[in-house]
PDB file of C-alpha atoms and ligand atoms in Angstrom:
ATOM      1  CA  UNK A   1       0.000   0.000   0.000  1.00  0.00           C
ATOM      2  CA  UNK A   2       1.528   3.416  -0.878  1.00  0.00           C
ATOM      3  CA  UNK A   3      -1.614   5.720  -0.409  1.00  0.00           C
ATOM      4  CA  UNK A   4      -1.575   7.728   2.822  1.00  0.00           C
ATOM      5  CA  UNK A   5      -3.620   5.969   5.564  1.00  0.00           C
ATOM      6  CA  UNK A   6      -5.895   9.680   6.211  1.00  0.00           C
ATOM      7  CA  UNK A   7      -8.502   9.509   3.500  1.00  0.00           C
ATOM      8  CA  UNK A   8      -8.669  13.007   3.059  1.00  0.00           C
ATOM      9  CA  UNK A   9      -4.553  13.078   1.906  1.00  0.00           C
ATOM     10  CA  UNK A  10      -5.532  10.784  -0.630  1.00  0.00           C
ATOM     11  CA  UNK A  11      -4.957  12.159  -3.886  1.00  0.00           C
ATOM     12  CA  UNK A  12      -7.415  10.908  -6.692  1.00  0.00           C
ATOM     13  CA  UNK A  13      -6.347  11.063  -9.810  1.00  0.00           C
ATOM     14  CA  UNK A  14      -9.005  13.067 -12.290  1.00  0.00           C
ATOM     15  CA  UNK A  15     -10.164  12.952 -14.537  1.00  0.00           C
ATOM     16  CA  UNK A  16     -10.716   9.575 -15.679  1.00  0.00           C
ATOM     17  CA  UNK A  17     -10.952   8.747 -20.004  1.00  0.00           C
ATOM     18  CA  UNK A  18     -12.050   6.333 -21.824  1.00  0.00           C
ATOM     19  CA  UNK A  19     -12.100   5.870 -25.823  1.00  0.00           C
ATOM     20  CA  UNK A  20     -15.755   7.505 -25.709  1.00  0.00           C
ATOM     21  CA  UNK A  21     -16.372   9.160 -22.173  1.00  0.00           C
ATOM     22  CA  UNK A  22     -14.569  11.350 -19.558  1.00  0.00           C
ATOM     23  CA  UNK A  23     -15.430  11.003 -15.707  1.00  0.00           C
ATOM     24  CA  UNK A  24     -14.952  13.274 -13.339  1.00  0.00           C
ATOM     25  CA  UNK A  25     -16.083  14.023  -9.469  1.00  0.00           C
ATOM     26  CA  UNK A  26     -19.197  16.145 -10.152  1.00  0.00           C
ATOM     27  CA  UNK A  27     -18.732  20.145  -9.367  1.00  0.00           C
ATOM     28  CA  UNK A  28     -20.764  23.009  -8.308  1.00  0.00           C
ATOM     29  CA  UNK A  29     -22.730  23.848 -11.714  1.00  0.00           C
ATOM     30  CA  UNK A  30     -23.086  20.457 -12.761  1.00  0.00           C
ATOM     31  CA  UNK A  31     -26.652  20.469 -11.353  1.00  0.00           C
ATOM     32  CA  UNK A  32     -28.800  21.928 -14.014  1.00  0.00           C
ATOM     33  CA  UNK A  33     -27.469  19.163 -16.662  1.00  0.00           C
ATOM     34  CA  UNK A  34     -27.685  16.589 -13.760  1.00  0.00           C
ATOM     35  CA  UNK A  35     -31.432  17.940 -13.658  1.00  0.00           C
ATOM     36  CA  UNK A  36     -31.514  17.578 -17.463  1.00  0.00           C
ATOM     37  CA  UNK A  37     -30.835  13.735 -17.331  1.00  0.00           C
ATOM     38  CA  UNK A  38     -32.899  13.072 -14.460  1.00  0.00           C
ATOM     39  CA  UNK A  39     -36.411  14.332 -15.816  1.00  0.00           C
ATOM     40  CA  UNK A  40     -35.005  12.660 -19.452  1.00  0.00           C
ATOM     41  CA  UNK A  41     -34.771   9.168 -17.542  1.00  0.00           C
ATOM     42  CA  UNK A  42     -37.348   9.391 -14.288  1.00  0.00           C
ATOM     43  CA  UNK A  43     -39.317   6.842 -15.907  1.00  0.00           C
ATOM     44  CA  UNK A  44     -36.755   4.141 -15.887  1.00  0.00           C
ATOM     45  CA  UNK A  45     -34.765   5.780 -12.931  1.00  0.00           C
ATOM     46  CA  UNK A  46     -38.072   5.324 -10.819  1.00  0.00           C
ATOM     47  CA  UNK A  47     -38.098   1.491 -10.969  1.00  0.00           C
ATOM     48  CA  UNK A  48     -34.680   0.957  -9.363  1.00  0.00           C
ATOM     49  CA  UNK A  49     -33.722   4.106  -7.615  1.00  0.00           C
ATOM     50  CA  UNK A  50     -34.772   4.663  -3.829  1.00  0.00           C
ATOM     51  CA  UNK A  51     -33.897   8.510  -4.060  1.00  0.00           C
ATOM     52  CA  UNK A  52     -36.636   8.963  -6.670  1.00  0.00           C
ATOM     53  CA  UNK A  53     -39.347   8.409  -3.905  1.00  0.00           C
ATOM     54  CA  UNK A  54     -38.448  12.462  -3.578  1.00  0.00           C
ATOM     55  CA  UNK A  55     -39.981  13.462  -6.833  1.00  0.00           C
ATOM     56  CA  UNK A  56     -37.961  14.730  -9.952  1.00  0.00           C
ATOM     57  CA  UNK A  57     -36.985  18.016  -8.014  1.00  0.00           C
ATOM     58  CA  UNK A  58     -36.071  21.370  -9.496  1.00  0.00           C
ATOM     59  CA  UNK A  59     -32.687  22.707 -10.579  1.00  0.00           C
ATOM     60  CA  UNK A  60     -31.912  23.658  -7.408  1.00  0.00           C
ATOM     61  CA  UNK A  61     -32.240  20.369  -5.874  1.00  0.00           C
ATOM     62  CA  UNK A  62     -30.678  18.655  -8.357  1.00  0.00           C
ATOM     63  CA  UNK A  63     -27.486  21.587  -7.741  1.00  0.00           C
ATOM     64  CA  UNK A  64     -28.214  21.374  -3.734  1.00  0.00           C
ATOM     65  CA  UNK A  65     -27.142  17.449  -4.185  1.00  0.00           C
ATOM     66  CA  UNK A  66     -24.211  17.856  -6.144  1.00  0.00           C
ATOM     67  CA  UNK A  67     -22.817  20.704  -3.685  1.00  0.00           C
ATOM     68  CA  UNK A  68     -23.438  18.308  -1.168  1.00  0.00           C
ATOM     69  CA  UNK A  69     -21.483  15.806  -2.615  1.00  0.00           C
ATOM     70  CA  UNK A  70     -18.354  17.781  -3.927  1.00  0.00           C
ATOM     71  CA  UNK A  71     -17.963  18.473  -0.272  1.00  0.00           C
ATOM     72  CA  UNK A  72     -18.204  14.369   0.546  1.00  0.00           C
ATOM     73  CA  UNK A  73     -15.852  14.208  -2.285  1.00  0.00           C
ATOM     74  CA  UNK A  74     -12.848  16.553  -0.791  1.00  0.00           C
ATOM     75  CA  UNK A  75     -13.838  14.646   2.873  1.00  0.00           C
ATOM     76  CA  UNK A  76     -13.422  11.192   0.609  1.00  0.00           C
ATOM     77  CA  UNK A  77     -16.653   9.823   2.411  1.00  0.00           C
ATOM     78  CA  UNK A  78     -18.154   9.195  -1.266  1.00  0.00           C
ATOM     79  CA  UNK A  79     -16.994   9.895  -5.132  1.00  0.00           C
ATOM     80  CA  UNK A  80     -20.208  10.831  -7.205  1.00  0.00           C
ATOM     81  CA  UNK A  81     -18.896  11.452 -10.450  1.00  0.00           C
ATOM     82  CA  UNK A  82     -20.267  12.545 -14.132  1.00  0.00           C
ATOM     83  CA  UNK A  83     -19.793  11.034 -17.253  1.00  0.00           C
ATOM     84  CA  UNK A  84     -19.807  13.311 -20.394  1.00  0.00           C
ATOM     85  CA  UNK A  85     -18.895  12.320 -23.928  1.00  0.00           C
ATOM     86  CA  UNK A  86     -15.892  13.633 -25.260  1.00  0.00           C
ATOM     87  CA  UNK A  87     -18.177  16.393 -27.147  1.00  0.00           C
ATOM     88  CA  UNK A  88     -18.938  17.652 -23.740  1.00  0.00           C
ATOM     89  CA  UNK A  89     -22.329  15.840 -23.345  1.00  0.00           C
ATOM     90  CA  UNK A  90     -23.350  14.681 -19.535  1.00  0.00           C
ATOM     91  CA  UNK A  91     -24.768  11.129 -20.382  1.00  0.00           C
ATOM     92  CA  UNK A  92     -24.137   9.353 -17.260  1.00  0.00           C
ATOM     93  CA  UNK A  93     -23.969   9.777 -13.213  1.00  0.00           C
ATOM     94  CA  UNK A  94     -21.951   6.887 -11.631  1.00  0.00           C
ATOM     95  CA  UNK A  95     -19.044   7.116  -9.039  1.00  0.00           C
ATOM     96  CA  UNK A  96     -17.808   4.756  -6.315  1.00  0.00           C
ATOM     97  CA  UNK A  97     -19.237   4.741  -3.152  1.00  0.00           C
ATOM     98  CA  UNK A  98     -19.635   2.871   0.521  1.00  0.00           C
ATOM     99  CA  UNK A  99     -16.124   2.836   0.603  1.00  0.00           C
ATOM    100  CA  UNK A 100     -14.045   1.274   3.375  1.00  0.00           C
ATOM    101  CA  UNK A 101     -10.272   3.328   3.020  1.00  0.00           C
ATOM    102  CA  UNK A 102      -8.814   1.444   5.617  1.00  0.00           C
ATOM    103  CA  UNK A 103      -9.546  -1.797   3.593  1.00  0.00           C
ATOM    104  CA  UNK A 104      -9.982  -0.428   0.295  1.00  0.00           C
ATOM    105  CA  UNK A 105     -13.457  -1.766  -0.917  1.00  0.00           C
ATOM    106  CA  UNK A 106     -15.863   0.405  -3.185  1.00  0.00           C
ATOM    107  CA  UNK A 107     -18.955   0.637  -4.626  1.00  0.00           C
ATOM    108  CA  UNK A 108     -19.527   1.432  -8.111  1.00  0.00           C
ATOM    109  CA  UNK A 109     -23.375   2.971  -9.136  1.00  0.00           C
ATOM    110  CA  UNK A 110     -24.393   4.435 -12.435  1.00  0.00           C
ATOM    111  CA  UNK A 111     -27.287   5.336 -14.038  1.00  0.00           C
ATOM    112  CA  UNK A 112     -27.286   6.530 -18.107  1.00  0.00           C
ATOM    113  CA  UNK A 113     -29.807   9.093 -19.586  1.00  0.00           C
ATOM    114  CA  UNK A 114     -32.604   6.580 -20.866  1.00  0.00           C
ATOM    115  CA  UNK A 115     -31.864   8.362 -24.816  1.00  0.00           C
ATOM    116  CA  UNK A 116     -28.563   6.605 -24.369  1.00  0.00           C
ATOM    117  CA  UNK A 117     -29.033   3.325 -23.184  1.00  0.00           C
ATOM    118  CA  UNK A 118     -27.909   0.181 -24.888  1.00  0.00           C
ATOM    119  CA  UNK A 119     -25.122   1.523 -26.556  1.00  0.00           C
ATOM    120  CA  UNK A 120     -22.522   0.199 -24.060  1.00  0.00           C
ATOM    121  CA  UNK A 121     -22.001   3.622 -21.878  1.00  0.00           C
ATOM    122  CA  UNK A 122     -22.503   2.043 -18.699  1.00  0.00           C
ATOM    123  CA  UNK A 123     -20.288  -1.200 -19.297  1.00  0.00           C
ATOM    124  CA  UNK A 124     -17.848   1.136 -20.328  1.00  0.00           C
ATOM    125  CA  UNK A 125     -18.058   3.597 -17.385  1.00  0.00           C
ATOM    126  CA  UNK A 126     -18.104   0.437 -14.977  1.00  0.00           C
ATOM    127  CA  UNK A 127     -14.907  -0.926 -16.691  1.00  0.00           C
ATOM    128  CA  UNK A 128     -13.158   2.052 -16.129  1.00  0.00           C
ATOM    129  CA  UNK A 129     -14.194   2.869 -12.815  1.00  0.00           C
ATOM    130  CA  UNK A 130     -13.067  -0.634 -11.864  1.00  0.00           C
ATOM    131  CA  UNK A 131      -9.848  -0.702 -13.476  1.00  0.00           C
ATOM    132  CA  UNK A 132      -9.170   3.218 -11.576  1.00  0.00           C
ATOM    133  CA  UNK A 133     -10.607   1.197  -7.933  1.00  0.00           C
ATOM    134  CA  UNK A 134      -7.595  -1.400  -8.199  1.00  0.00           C
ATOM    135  CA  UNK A 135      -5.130   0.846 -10.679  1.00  0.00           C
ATOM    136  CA  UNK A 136      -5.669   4.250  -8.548  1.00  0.00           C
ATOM    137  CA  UNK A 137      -6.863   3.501  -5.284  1.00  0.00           C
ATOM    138  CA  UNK A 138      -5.359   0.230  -4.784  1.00  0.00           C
ATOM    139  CA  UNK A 139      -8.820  -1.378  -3.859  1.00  0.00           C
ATOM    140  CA  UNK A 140      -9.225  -4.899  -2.793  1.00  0.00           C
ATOM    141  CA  UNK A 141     -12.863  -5.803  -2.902  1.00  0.00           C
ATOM    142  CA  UNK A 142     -15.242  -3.781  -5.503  1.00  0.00           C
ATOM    143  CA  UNK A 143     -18.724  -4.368  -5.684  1.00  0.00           C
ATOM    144  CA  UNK A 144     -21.702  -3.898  -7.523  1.00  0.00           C
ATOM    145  CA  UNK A 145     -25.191  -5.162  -6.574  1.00  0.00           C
ATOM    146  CA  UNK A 146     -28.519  -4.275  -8.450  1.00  0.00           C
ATOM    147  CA  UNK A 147     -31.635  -5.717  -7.619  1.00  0.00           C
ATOM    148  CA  UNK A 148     -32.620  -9.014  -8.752  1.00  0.00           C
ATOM    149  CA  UNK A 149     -35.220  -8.169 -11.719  1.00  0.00           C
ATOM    150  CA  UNK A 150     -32.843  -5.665 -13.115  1.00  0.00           C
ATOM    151  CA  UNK A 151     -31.883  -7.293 -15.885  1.00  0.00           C
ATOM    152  CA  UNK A 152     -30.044  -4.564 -17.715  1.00  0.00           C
ATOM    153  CA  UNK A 153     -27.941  -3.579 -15.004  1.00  0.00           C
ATOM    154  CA  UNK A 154     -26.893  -6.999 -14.006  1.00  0.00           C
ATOM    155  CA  UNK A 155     -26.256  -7.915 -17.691  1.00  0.00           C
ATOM    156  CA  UNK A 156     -23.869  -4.839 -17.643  1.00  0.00           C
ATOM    157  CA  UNK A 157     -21.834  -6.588 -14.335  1.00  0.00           C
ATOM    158  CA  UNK A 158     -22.082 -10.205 -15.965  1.00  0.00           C
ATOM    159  CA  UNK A 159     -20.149  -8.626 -19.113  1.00  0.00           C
ATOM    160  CA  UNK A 160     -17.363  -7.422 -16.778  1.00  0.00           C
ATOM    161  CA  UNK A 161     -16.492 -10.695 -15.746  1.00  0.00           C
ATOM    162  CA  UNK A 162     -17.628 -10.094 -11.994  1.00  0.00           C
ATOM    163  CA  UNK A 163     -18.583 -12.642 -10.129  1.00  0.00           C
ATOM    164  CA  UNK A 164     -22.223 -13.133  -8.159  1.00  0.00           C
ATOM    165  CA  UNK A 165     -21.470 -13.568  -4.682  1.00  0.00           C
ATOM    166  CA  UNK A 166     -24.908 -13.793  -3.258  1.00  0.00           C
ATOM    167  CA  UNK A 167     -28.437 -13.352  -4.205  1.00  0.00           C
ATOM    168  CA  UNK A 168     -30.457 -12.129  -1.354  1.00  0.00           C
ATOM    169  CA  UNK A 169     -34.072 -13.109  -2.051  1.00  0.00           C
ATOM    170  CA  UNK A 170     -35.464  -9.835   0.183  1.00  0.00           C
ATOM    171  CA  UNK A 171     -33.836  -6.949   1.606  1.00  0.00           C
ATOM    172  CA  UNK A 172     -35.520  -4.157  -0.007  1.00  0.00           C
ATOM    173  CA  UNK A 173     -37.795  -2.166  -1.442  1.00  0.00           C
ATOM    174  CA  UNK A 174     -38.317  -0.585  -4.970  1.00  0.00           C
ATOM    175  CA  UNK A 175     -39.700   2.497  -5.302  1.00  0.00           C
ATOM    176  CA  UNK A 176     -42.919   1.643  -6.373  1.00  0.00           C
ATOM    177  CA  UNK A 177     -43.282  -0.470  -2.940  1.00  0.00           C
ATOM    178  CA  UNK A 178     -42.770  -3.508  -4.057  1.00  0.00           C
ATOM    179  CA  UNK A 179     -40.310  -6.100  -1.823  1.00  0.00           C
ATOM    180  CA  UNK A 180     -36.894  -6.879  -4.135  1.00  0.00           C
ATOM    181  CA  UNK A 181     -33.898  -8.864  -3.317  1.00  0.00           C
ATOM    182  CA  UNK A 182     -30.337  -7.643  -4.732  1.00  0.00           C
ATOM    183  CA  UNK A 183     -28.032 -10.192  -6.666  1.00  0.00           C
ATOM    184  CA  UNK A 184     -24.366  -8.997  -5.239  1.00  0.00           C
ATOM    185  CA  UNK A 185     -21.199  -8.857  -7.812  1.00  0.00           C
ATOM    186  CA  UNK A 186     -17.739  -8.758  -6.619  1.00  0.00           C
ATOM    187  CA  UNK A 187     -13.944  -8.053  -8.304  1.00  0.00           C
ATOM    188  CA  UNK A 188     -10.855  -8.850  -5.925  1.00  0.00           C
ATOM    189  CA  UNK A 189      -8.710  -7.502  -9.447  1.00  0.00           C
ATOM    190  CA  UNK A 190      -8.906  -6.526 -12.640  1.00  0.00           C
ATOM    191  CA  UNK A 191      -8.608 -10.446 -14.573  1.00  0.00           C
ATOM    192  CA  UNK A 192     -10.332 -11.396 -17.540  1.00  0.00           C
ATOM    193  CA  UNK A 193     -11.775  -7.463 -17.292  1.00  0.00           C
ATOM    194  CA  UNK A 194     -12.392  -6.620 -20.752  1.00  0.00           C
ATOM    195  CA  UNK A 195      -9.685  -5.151 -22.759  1.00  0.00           C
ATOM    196  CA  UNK A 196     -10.721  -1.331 -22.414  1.00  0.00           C
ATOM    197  CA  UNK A 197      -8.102   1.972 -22.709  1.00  0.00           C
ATOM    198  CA  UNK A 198      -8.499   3.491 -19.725  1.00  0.00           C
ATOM    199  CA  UNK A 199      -6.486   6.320 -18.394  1.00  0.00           C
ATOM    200  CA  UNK A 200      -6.489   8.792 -15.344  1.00  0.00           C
ATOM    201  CA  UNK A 201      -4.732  12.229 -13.758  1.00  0.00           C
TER     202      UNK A 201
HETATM  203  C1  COA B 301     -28.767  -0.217 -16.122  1.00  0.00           C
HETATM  204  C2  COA B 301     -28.287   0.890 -17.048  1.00  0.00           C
HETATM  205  C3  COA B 301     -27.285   1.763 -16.291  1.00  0.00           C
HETATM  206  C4  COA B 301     -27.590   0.252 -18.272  1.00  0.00           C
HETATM  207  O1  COA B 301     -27.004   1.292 -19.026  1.00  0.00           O
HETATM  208  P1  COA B 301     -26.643   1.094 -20.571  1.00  0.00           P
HETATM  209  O2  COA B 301     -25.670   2.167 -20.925  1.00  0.00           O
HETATM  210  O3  COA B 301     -27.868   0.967 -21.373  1.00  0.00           O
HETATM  211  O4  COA B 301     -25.873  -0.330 -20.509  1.00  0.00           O
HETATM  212  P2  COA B 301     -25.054  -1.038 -21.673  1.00  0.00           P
HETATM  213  O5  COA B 301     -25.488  -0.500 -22.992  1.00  0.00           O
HETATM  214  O6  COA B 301     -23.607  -0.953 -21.337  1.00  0.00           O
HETATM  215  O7  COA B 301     -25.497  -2.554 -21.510  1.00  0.00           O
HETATM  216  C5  COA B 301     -26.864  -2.895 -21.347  1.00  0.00           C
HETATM  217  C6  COA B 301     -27.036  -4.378 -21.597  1.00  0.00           C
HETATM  218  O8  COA B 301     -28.271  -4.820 -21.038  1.00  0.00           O
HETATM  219  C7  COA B 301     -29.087  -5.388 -22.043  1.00  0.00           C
HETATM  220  N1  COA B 301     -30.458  -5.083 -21.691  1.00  0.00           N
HETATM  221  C8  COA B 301     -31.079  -3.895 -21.728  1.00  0.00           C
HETATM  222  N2  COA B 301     -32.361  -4.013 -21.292  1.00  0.00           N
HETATM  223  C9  COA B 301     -32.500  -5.321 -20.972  1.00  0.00           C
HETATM  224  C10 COA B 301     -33.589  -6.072 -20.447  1.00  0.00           C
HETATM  225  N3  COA B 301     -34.759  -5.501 -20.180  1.00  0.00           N
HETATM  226  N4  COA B 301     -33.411  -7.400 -20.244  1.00  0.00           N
HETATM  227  C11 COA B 301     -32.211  -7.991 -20.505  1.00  0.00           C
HETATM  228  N5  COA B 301     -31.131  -7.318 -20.993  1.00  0.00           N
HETATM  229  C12 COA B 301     -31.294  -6.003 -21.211  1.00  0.00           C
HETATM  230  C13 COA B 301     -28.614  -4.741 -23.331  1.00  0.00           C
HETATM  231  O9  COA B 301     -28.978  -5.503 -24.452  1.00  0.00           O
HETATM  232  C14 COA B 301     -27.104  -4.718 -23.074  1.00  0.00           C
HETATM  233  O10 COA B 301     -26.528  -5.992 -23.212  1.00  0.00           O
HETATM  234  P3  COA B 301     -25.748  -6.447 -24.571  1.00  0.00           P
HETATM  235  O11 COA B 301     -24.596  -5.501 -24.735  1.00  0.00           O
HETATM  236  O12 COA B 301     -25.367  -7.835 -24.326  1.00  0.00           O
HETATM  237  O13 COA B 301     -26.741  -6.290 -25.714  1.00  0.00           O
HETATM  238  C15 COA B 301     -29.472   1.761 -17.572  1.00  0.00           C
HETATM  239  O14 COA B 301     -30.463   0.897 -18.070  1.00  0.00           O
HETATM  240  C16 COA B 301     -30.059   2.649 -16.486  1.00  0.00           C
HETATM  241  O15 COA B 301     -29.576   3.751 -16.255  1.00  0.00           O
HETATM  242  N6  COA B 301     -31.126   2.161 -15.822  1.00  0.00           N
HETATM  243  C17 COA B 301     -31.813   2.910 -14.767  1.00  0.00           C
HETATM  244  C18 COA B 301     -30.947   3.064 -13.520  1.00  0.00           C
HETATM  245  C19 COA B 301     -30.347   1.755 -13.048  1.00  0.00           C
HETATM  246  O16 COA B 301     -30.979   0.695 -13.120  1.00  0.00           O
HETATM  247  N7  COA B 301     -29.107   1.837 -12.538  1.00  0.00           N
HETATM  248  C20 COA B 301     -28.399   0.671 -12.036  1.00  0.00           C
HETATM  249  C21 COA B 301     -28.782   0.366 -10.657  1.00  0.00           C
HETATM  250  S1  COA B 301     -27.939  -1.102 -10.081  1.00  0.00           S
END
């Protein structure tokens, strides 16, 4: 391990490219486009995503939760980031959360602006973000976990190679009430990750 043992002296390395996208921890103005996406995509963001119970929100909202997490980002208790395509284009939130610095275990989440889907943004966001987890922040343990019917998310892990570690028939609930379980996906490296250019810093 050569990362300092404080979180916060942790340099991250940003931002991070690959052959279509750029990623970055999100920054005060990034709201209104972050609104943009989210009233784009509420239909399919409402059947997975607990925060959507709070309504689609205004601008401000959307700009009150990104301020809110550039500060978690400089604290390093979370790493919400934006995905734009080299044009300049936000297409995708994601970033890597939950983490555990003393260990070095992450999170990844994303969700892609519903006129984008299917054309491989998210696989390719998830690659790089776990290729920067082990490459940048010398992670051990990365995870990913969506729930159970969510086919399009967990089709996006199962093409990263990662590896199903449990299926928990309950533990939640969607948004629309209903009870879910969560099939958990785990990385301890970077083998048989797709080939995928991927550079940071
Ligand atoms: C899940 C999500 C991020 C996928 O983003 P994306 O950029 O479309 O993903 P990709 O294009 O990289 O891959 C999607 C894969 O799922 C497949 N897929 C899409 N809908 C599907 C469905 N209903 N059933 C089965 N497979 C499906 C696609 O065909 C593709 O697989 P393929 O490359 O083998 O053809 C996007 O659907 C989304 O934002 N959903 C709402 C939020 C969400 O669910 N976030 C994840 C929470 S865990």
């Amino acid at each position: 391990m050569t990362l300092p043992k404080e979180p916060i002296l942790i340099d991250i390395p940003m931002p991070i490219r690959t052959p279509r996208l750029m990623l970055r921890n999100v920054l005060p103005g990034d709201g209104a486009e972050m609104h943009e996406i989210k009233v784009e995509s509420f239909d399919d963001l409402c059947k997975w995503m607990p925060w959507t119970k709070l309504g689609v929100g205004t601008v401000d909202d959307a700009e009150k939760v990104i301020r809110e997490n550039h500060a978690k980002y400089i604290l390093r208790e979370d790493m919400m980031m934006a995905a734009f395509t080299h044009d300049g284009r936000l297409i995708a939130m994601c970033g890597l959360h939950r983490m555990d610095w003393e260990f070095r275990s992450f999170e990844i989440g994303y969700y892609v602006r519903s006129s984008d889907h299917n054309k491989g943004y998210a696989t390719e966001l998830a690659n790089a973000l776990t290729r920067f987890a082990f490459g940048a922040l010398e992670a051990r343990r990365v995870i990913i976990c969506a729930a159970t019917a969510n086919a399009a998310s967990r089709r996006v892990i199962e093409k990263l190679g990662y590896e199903l570690e449990s299926l928990v028939k309950a533990d939640a609930l969607l948004p629309d009430g209903t009870v879910t379980g969560h099939a958990n996906y785990v990385r301890y490296d970077t083998n048989g990750l797709p080939n995928e250019n991927v550079t940071w810093g």
